PDB file of C-alpha atoms and ligand atoms in Angstrom:
ATOM      1  CA  MET A   1      13.280  14.433   1.737  1.00 92.00           C
ATOM      2  CA  ILE A   2      10.987  11.483   2.429  1.00 94.00           C
ATOM      3  CA  GLU A   3      12.551   9.421   5.206  1.00 94.00           C
ATOM      4  CA  ARG A   4      10.221   6.603   6.212  1.00 95.00           C
ATOM      5  CA  ILE A   5       6.672   5.348   6.532  1.00 97.00           C
ATOM      6  CA  ASP A   6       5.647   7.411   9.551  1.00 97.00           C
ATOM      7  CA  HIS A   7       2.271   5.799  10.200  1.00 97.00           C
ATOM      8  CA  ILE A   8      -0.782   4.071   8.755  1.00 98.00           C
ATOM      9  CA  GLY A   9      -4.038   5.910   9.504  1.00 98.00           C
ATOM     10  CA  ILE A  10      -7.000   3.640  10.286  1.00 98.00           C
ATOM     11  CA  ALA A  11     -10.568   4.921  10.663  1.00 98.00           C
ATOM     12  CA  VAL A  12     -12.480   3.493  13.632  1.00 98.00           C
ATOM     13  CA  HIS A  13     -15.898   4.216  15.123  1.00 98.00           C
ATOM     14  CA  SER A  14     -14.381   4.014  18.615  1.00 98.00           C
ATOM     15  CA  ILE A  15     -10.779   4.169  19.813  1.00 98.00           C
ATOM     16  CA  ASP A  16     -11.825   2.361  22.998  1.00 98.00           C
ATOM     17  CA  GLN A  17     -12.993  -0.576  20.894  1.00 98.00           C
ATOM     18  CA  GLY A  18     -10.419  -0.350  18.093  1.00 97.00           C
ATOM     19  CA  ARG A  19      -7.377  -0.282  20.384  1.00 98.00           C
ATOM     20  CA  LYS A  20      -8.201  -3.692  21.880  1.00 98.00           C
ATOM     21  CA  PHE A  21      -7.081  -5.591  18.790  1.00 98.00           C
ATOM     22  CA  TYR A  22      -3.685  -3.881  18.734  1.00 98.00           C
ATOM     23  CA  GLU A  23      -3.270  -4.393  22.477  1.00 98.00           C
ATOM     24  CA  SER A  24      -3.934  -8.097  21.950  1.00 98.00           C
ATOM     25  CA  LEU A  25      -0.942  -8.018  19.573  1.00 98.00           C
ATOM     26  CA  GLY A  26       1.158  -6.663  22.439  1.00 98.00           C
ATOM     27  CA  LEU A  27       1.254  -3.078  21.148  1.00 98.00           C
ATOM     28  CA  GLU A  28       0.392  -0.135  23.386  1.00 98.00           C
ATOM     29  CA  VAL A  29      -1.375   3.165  22.856  1.00 98.00           C
ATOM     30  CA  GLU A  30       1.217   5.869  23.469  1.00 96.00           C
ATOM     31  CA  ASP A  31      -0.927   8.965  23.243  1.00 92.00           C
ATOM     32  CA  ILE A  32      -4.498  10.086  22.556  1.00 97.00           C
ATOM     33  CA  GLU A  33      -5.061  13.583  21.249  1.00 95.00           C
ATOM     34  CA  GLU A  34      -8.016  15.515  19.880  1.00 95.00           C
ATOM     35  CA  VAL A  35      -7.444  17.588  16.749  1.00 90.00           C
ATOM     36  CA  GLU A  36     -10.363  19.997  16.982  1.00 90.00           C
ATOM     37  CA  SER A  37      -9.872  21.507  13.510  1.00 87.00           C
ATOM     38  CA  GLU A  38     -10.205  18.047  11.905  1.00 89.00           C
ATOM     39  CA  GLY A  39     -13.039  16.799  14.124  1.00 95.00           C
ATOM     40  CA  VAL A  40     -11.025  13.755  15.118  1.00 96.00           C
ATOM     41  CA  ARG A  41      -9.512  11.961  18.112  1.00 97.00           C
ATOM     42  CA  VAL A  42      -6.191  10.326  17.336  1.00 96.00           C
ATOM     43  CA  ALA A  43      -4.580   7.388  19.151  1.00 97.00           C
ATOM     44  CA  MET A  44      -0.950   6.704  18.300  1.00 97.00           C
ATOM     45  CA  ILE A  45       0.330   3.124  18.661  1.00 98.00           C
ATOM     46  CA  PRO A  46       4.090   2.773  18.148  1.00 97.00           C
ATOM     47  CA  CYS A  47       5.089  -0.197  15.997  1.00 96.00           C
ATOM     48  CA  GLY A  48       8.848  -0.419  15.514  1.00 94.00           C
ATOM     49  CA  GLU A  49      10.066   2.687  13.707  1.00 91.00           C
ATOM     50  CA  SER A  50       6.521   3.334  12.489  1.00 95.00           C
ATOM     51  CA  ARG A  51       3.103   3.740  14.082  1.00 97.00           C
ATOM     52  CA  ILE A  52      -0.548   2.840  13.748  1.00 98.00           C
ATOM     53  CA  GLU A  53      -2.839   5.886  13.989  1.00 97.00           C
ATOM     54  CA  LEU A  54      -6.441   5.192  15.000  1.00 98.00           C
ATOM     55  CA  LEU A  55      -8.830   7.951  13.905  1.00 98.00           C
ATOM     56  CA  GLU A  56     -12.193   8.387  15.654  1.00 98.00           C
ATOM     57  CA  PRO A  57     -14.602  11.123  14.536  1.00 98.00           C
ATOM     58  CA  THR A  58     -15.770  13.724  17.064  1.00 98.00           C
ATOM     59  CA  ARG A  59     -18.357  15.323  14.756  1.00 97.00           C
ATOM     60  CA  ASP A  60     -20.752  13.974  12.138  1.00 95.00           C
ATOM     61  CA  ASP A  61     -19.423  16.402   9.507  1.00 95.00           C
ATOM     62  CA  SER A  62     -15.733  15.535   9.974  1.00 96.00           C
ATOM     63  CA  PRO A  63     -13.792  13.899   7.131  1.00 94.00           C
ATOM     64  CA  ILE A  64     -13.361  10.698   9.171  1.00 97.00           C
ATOM     65  CA  ALA A  65     -17.116  10.518   9.919  1.00 98.00           C
ATOM     66  CA  LYS A  66     -17.825  10.832   6.195  1.00 97.00           C
ATOM     67  CA  PHE A  67     -15.238   8.163   5.381  1.00 97.00           C
ATOM     68  CA  LEU A  68     -16.788   5.765   7.928  1.00 98.00           C
ATOM     69  CA  ALA A  69     -20.282   6.412   6.591  1.00 97.00           C
ATOM     70  CA  LYS A  70     -19.179   5.685   3.042  1.00 96.00           C
ATOM     71  CA  ARG A  71     -16.701   2.836   3.479  1.00 96.00           C
ATOM     72  CA  GLY A  72     -16.802   1.650   7.075  1.00 98.00           C
ATOM     73  CA  PRO A  73     -13.752   1.116   9.304  1.00 98.00           C
ATOM     74  CA  GLY A  74     -10.400   0.434   7.659  1.00 98.00           C
ATOM     75  CA  ILE A  75      -7.248   1.962   6.207  1.00 98.00           C
ATOM     76  CA  HIS A  76      -7.783   5.694   5.662  1.00 98.00           C
ATOM     77  CA  HIS A  77      -4.330   6.948   4.685  1.00 98.00           C
ATOM     78  CA  VAL A  78      -0.614   6.178   4.534  1.00 98.00           C
ATOM     79  CA  CYS A  79       1.744   8.777   5.990  1.00 98.00           C
ATOM     80  CA  LEU A  80       5.300   9.339   4.838  1.00 98.00           C
ATOM     81  CA  GLY A  81       7.639  11.177   7.201  1.00 97.00           C
ATOM     82  CA  THR A  82       9.618  14.026   5.681  1.00 97.00           C
ATOM     83  CA  ASN A  83      12.135  16.604   6.868  1.00 96.00           C
ATOM     84  CA  ASP A  84      10.867  19.259   4.430  1.00 97.00           C
ATOM     85  CA  VAL A  85       7.105  19.278   3.947  1.00 97.00           C
ATOM     86  CA  ASP A  86       7.174  22.741   2.349  1.00 97.00           C
ATOM     87  CA  GLY A  87       9.722  21.622  -0.219  1.00 97.00           C
ATOM     88  CA  ASP A  88       7.731  18.481  -0.967  1.00 97.00           C
ATOM     89  CA  ASP A  89       4.538  20.558  -1.269  1.00 97.00           C
ATOM     90  CA  GLN A  90       6.182  22.890  -3.773  1.00 97.00           C
ATOM     91  CA  ARG A  91       7.723  20.071  -5.795  1.00 97.00           C
ATOM     92  CA  LEU A  92       4.418  18.206  -6.051  1.00 97.00           C
ATOM     93  CA  ARG A  93       2.596  21.364  -7.202  1.00 97.00           C
ATOM     94  CA  THR A  94       5.247  21.964  -9.851  1.00 97.00           C
ATOM     95  CA  LYS A  95       4.547  18.482 -11.183  1.00 97.00           C
ATOM     96  CA  GLY A  96       0.799  19.075 -11.284  1.00 96.00           C
ATOM     97  CA  ILE A  97       0.076  16.651  -8.456  1.00 97.00           C
ATOM     98  CA  GLN A  98      -3.123  17.483  -6.589  1.00 97.00           C
ATOM     99  CA  VAL A  99      -2.604  18.340  -2.914  1.00 97.00           C
ATOM    100  CA  LEU A 100      -5.572  18.884  -0.598  1.00 96.00           C
ATOM    101  CA  ARG A 101      -4.592  22.018   1.294  1.00 95.00           C
ATOM    102  CA  PRO A 102      -3.455  25.465   0.168  1.00 96.00           C
ATOM    103  CA  GLN A 103      -0.358  24.954   2.328  1.00 95.00           C
ATOM    104  CA  PRO A 104       0.867  22.523   5.023  1.00 96.00           C
ATOM    105  CA  THR A 105      -1.142  22.728   8.278  1.00 93.00           C
ATOM    106  CA  ILE A 106      -0.561  21.664  11.891  1.00 90.00           C
ATOM    107  CA  GLY A 107      -1.800  18.142  12.642  1.00 84.00           C
ATOM    108  CA  ALA A 108      -1.583  15.644  15.501  1.00 82.00           C
ATOM    109  CA  GLY A 109       1.568  15.869  17.616  1.00 84.00           C
ATOM    110  CA  GLY A 110       2.326  19.357  16.317  1.00 88.00           C
ATOM    111  CA  CYS A 111       3.495  17.906  12.999  1.00 93.00           C
ATOM    112  CA  ARG A 112       3.144  19.994   9.853  1.00 95.00           C
ATOM    113  CA  VAL A 113       1.184  17.990   7.298  1.00 95.00           C
ATOM    114  CA  GLN A 114      -0.030  18.044   3.712  1.00 97.00           C
ATOM    115  CA  PHE A 115      -2.185  15.474   1.917  1.00 97.00           C
ATOM    116  CA  VAL A 116      -1.991  14.207  -1.668  1.00 98.00           C
ATOM    117  CA  HIS A 117      -5.318  13.436  -3.342  1.00 97.00           C
ATOM    118  CA  PRO A 118      -5.853   9.722  -4.066  1.00 96.00           C
ATOM    119  CA  LYS A 119      -6.358  10.620  -7.737  1.00 96.00           C
ATOM    120  CA  SER A 120      -2.715  11.687  -7.861  1.00 96.00           C
ATOM    121  CA  ALA A 121      -1.362   8.854  -5.695  1.00 96.00           C
ATOM    122  CA  GLY A 122      -2.621   5.619  -7.214  1.00 96.00           C
ATOM    123  CA  GLY A 123      -5.824   5.507  -5.181  1.00 96.00           C
ATOM    124  CA  VAL A 124      -4.124   6.074  -1.822  1.00 97.00           C
ATOM    125  CA  LEU A 125      -4.746   9.116   0.351  1.00 97.00           C
ATOM    126  CA  LEU A 126      -1.156  10.053   1.158  1.00 98.00           C
ATOM    127  CA  GLU A 127      -0.148  12.226   4.109  1.00 97.00           C
ATOM    128  CA  LEU A 128       3.241  13.923   4.289  1.00 98.00           C
ATOM    129  CA  SER A 129       4.281  14.815   7.832  1.00 97.00           C
ATOM    130  CA  GLN A 130       7.194  16.781   9.225  1.00 97.00           C
ATOM    131  CA  PRO A 131       7.720  16.430  12.979  1.00 94.00           C
ATOM    132  CA  PRO A 132       8.207  19.524  15.155  1.00 92.00           C
ATOM    133  CA  ALA A 133      11.783  20.825  15.174  1.00 84.00           C
ATOM    134  CA  ASN A 134      12.470  19.637  18.735  1.00 66.00           C
ATOM    135  CA  ASP A 135      11.781  16.005  17.814  1.00 49.00           C
ATOM    136  CA  PRO A 136      14.688  13.717  16.862  1.00 50.00           C
TER     137      PRO A 136
HETATM  138 CO1   CO B   1      -2.085  10.572   9.793  1.00 97.38          CO
END
């Protein structure tokens, strides 16, 4: 079941630079993590019950590097939090909705994630994320 907007993913050339704006709003970076498989560094900035996720590429061939080259910095994806990413994945496939991965994979924070292609989601890259079992 989809439970909330978990975070908004924003592509930046540099977390060190990009974080300053959010810090000037009084928000704070909670955690910075590198996801080697995605070629990305991720900074999580809590914002009420949701979060801002800053995405900085670590390799020129990473999806975020390609996004920045094509479109520049800005909103990259919207993430919905779910308690059953496998069930959502199956349901979407049944309905012919295009998902990006053969099955959910492990993303930042140990969450299990799947992505819905923008063609199937009204032009928005949509992430579905299920937190690890030990999270509230
Ligand atoms: Co995300």
